[in-house]
mmCIF file of C-alpha atoms in Angstrom:
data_model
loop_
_atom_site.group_PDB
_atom_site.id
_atom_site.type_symbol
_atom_site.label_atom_id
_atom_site.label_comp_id
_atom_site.label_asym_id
_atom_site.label_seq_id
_atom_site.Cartn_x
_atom_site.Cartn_y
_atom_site.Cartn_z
ATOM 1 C CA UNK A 1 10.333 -13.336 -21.830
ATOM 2 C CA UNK A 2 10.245 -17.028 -20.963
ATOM 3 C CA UNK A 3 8.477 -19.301 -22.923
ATOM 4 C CA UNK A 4 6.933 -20.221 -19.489
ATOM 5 C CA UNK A 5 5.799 -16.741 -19.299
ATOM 6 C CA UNK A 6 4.012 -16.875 -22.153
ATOM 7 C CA UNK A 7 2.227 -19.488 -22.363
ATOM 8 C CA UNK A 8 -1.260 -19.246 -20.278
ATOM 9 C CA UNK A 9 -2.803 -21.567 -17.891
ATOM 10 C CA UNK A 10 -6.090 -22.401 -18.626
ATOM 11 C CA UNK A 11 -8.314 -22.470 -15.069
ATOM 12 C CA UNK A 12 -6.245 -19.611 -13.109
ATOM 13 C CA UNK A 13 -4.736 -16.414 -12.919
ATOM 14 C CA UNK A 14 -1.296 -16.439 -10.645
ATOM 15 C CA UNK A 15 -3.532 -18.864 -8.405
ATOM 16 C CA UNK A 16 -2.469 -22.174 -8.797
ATOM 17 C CA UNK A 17 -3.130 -23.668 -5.294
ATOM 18 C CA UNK A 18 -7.254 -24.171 -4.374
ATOM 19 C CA UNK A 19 -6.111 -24.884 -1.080
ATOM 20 C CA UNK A 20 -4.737 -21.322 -0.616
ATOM 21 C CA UNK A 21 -7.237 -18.274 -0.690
ATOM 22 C CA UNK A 22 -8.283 -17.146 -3.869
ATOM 23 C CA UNK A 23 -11.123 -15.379 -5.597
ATOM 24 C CA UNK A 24 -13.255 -18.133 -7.911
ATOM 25 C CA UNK A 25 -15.378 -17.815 -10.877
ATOM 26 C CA UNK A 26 -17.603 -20.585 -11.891
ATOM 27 C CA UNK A 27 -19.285 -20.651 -15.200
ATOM 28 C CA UNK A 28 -22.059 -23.709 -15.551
ATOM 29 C CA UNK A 29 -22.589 -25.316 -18.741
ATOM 30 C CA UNK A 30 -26.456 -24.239 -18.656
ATOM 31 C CA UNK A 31 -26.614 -20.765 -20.085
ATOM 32 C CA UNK A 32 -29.658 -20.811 -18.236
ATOM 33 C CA UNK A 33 -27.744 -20.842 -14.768
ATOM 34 C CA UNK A 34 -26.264 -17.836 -13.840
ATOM 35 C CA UNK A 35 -22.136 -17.594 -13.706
ATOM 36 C CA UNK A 36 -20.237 -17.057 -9.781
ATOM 37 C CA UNK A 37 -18.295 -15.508 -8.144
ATOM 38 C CA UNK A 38 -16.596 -16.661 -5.158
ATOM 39 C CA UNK A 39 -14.252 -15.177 -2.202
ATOM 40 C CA UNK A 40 -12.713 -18.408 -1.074
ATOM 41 C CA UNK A 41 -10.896 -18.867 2.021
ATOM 42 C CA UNK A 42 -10.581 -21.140 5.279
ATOM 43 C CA UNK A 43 -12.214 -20.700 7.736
ATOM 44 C CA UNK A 44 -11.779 -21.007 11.769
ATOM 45 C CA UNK A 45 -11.979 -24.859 10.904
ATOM 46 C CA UNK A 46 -9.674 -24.832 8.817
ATOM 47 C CA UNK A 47 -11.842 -25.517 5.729
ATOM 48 C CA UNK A 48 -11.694 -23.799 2.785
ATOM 49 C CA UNK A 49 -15.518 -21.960 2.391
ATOM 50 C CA UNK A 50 -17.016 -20.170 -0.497
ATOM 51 C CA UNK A 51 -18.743 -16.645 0.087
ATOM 52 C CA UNK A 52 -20.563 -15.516 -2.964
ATOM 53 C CA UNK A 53 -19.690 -12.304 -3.848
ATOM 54 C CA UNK A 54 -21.481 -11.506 -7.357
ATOM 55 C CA UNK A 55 -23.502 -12.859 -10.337
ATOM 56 C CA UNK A 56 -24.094 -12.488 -14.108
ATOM 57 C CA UNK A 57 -25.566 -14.033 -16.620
ATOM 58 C CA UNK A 58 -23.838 -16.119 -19.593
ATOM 59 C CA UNK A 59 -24.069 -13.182 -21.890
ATOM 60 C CA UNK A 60 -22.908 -10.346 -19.488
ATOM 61 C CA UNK A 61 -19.463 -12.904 -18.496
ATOM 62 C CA UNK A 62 -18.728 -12.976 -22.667
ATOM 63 C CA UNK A 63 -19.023 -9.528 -22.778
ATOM 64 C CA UNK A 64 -16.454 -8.697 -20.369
ATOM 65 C CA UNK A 65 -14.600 -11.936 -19.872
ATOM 66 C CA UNK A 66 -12.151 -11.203 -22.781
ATOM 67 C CA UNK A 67 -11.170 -7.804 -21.473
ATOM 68 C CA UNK A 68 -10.454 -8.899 -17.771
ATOM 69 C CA UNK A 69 -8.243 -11.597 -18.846
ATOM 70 C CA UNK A 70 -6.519 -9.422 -21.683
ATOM 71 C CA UNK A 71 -5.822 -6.995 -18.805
ATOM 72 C CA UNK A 72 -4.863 -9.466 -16.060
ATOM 73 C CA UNK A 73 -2.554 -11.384 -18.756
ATOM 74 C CA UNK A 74 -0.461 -7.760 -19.805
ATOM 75 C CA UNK A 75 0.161 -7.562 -15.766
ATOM 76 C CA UNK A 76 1.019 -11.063 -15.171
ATOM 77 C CA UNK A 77 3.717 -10.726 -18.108
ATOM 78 C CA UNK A 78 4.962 -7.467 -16.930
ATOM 79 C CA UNK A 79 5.923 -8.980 -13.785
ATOM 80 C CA UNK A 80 7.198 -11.965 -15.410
ATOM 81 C CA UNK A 81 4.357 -14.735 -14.219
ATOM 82 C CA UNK A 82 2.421 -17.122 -16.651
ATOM 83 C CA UNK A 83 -0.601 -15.836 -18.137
ATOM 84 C CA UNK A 84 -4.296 -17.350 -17.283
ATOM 85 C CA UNK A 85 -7.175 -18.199 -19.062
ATOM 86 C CA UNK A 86 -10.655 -18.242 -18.471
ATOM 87 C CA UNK A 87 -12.466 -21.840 -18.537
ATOM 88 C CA UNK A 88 -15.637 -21.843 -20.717
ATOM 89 C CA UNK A 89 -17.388 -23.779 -18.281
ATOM 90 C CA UNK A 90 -15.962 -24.924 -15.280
ATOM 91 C CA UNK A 91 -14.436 -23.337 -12.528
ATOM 92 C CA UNK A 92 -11.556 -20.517 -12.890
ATOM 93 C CA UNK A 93 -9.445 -19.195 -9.781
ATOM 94 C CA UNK A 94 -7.534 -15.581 -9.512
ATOM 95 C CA UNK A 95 -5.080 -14.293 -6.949
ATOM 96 C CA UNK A 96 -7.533 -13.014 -4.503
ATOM 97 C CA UNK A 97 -4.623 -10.214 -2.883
ATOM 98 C CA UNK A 98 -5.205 -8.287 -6.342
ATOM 99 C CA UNK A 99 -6.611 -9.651 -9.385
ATOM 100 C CA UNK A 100 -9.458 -11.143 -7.630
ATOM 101 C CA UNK A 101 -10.462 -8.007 -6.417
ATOM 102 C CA UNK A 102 -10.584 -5.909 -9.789
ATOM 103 C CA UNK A 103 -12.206 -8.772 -11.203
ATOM 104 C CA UNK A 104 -15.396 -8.307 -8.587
ATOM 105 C CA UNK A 105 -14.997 -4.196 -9.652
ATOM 106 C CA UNK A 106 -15.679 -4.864 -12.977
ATOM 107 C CA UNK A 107 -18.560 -8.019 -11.903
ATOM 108 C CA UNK A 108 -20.321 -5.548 -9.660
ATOM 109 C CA UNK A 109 -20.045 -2.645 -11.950
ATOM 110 C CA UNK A 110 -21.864 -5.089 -14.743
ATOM 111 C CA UNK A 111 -24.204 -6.856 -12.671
ATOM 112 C CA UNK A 112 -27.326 -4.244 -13.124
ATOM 113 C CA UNK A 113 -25.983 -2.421 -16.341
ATOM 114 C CA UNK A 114 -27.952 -2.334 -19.613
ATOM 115 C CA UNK A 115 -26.363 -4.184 -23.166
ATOM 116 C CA UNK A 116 -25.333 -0.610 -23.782
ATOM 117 C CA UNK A 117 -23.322 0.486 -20.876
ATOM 118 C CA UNK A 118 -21.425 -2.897 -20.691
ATOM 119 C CA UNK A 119 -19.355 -1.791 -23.621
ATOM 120 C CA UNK A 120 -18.653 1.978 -21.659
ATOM 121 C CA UNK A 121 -18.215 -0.116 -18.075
ATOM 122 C CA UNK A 122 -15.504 -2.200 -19.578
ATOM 123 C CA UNK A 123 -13.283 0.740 -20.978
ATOM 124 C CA UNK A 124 -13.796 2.566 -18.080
ATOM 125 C CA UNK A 125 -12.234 -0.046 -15.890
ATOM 126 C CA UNK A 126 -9.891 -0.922 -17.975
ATOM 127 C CA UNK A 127 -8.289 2.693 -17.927
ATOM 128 C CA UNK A 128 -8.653 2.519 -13.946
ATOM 129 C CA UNK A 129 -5.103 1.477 -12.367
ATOM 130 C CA UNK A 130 -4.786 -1.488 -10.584
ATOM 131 C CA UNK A 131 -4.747 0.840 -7.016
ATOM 132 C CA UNK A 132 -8.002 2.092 -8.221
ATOM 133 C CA UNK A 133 -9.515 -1.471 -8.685
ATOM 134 C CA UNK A 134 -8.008 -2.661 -5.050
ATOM 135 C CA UNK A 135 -9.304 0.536 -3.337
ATOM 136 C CA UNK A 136 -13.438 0.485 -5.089
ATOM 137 C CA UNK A 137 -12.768 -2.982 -3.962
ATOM 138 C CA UNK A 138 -11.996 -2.681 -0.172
ATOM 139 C CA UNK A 139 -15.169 0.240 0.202
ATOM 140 C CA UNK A 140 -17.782 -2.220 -1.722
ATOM 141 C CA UNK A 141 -16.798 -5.734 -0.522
ATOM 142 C CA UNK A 142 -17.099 -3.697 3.443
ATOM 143 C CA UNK A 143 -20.389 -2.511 3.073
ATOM 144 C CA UNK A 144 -21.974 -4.606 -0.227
ATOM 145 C CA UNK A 145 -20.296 -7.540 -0.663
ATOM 146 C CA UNK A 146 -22.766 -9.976 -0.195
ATOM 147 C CA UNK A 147 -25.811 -11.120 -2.345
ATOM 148 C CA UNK A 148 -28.019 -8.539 -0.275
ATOM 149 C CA UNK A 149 -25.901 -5.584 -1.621
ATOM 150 C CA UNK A 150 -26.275 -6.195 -4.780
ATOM 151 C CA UNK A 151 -28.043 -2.704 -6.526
ATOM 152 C CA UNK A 152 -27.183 -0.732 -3.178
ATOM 153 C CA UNK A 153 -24.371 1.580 -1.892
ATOM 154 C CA UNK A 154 -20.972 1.097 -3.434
ATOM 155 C CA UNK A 155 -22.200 -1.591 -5.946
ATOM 156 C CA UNK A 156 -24.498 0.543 -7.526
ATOM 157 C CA UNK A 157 -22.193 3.272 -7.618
ATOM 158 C CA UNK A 158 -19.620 1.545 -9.201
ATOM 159 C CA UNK A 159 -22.298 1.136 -12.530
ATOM 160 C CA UNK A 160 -23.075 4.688 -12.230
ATOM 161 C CA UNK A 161 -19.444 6.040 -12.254
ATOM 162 C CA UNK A 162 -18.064 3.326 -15.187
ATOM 163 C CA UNK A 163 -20.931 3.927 -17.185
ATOM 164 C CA UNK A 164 -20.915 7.635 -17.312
ATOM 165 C CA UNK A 165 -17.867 7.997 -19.788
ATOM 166 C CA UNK A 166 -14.941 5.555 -20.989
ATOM 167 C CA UNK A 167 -13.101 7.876 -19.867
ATOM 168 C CA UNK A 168 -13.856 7.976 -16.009
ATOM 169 C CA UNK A 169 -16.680 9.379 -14.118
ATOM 170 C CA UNK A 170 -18.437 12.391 -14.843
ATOM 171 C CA UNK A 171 -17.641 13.350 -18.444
ATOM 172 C CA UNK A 172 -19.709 13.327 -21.792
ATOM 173 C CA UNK A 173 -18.342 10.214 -23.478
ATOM 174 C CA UNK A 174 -19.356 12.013 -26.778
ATOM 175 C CA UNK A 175 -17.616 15.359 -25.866
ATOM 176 C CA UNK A 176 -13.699 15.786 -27.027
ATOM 177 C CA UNK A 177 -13.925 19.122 -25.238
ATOM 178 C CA UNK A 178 -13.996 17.322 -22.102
ATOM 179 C CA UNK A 179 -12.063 14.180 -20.540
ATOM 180 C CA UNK A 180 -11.515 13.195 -17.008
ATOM 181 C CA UNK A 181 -8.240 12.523 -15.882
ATOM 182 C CA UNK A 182 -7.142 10.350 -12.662
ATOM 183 C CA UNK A 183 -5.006 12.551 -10.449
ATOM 184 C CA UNK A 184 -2.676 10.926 -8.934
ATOM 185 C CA UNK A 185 -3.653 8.715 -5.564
ATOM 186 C CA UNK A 186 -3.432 10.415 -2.194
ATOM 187 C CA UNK A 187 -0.628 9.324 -0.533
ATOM 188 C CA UNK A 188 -1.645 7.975 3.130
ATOM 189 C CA UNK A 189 1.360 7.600 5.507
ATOM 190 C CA UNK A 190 1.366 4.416 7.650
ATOM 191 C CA UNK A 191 3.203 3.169 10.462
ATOM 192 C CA UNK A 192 5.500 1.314 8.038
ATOM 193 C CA UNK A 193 6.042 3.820 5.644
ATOM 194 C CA UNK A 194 3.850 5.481 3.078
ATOM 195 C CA UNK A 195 1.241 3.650 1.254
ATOM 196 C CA UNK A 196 -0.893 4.890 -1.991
ATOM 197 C CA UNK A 197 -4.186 3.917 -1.458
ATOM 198 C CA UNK A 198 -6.916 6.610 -1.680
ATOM 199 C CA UNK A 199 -7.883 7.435 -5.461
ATOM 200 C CA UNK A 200 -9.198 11.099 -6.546
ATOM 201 C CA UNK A 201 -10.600 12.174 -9.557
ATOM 202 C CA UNK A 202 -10.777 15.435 -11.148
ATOM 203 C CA UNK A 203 -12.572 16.781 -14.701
ATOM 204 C CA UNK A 204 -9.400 18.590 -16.959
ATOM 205 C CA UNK A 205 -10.485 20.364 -20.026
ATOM 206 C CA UNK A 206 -7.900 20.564 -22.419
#
């Protein structure tokens, strides 16, 4: 590993242009105010807009901050990039083609959850692979990905199912007798080949 590699970048994650699309978070100094998050792209102008995809509150960020950049930081060194860093306050900015988008997962997830199912929430999307983040992504953003879908559809879903178990949806976190296991993802076939997209899940007692 380079020592370019590994050495982060305070203010993004494998987004170092803000004139290039990217996903933002913006954390105010108030801890009154409420911390951001952005989809940022250009529009038919040609300006660069801001479409607010999610909220939380000072307290809910600190909770999971630390585990989205841990797990953002082990993929950017696996594939050989300079790791990021979260800004305290200020504004932060994330790939918005895939860390971006499990970013909002884990947001959205959070957004409505009680102080103890943030702890649950966080493991559980932590043990989600990256495919899993994109695709929960892609279905909520569709349907609920504006500040009116906030506590509906996919969004609210997404608490439900990451704060049943740490282990995935729809097993007793207490209960060794039981885990839940991702299967592997469907494979759709595409025009240009085949394309892993579609995630399933399936309860395995040992």
């Amino acid at each position: 590993m380079t020592k370019q590699a590994a050495t982060a970048t305070p203010g993004h994650f494998s987004a170092p242009d803000s004139t290039r699309p990217h996903m933002l978070v913006s954390v105010p100094s108030s801890r009154k105010d409420l911390v951001d998050f952005y989809e940022v792209r250009e529009d038919l102008a040609g300006r660069m807009t801001r479409t607010l995809r999610g909220q939380l509150t000072h307290k809910q960020w600190a909770t999971v901050a630390r585990t989205a950049e841990f797990t953002f930081n082990e993929q950017l060194r696996e594939a050989g990039e300079r790791p990021g860093r979260f800004l305290k306050t200020g504004e932060t900015r994330l790939s918005i083609n895939n860390l971006g988008k499990e970013l909002m997962v884990l947001v959205w997830a959070t957004e409505d959850a009680g102080e103890d199912e943030v702890d649950v929430i966080r493991v559980s999307w932590q043990r989600l692979h990256r495919i899993e983040r994109w695709w929960l992504f892609n279905q909520t953003v569709a349907l609920n990905g504006d500040p009116r879908g906030r506590g509906k559809g996919w969004r609210a879903a997404l608490r439900l199912m990451l704060a049943a178990t740490p282990t995935g949806p729809g097993s007793d976190a207490f209960d060794p007798e039981t885990t839940l296991k991702l299967m592997a993802t469907r494979t759709v076939k595409t025009k240009s080949g085949k394309n892993d997209m579609e995630p399933m899940f399936r309860k395995v007692s040992p």
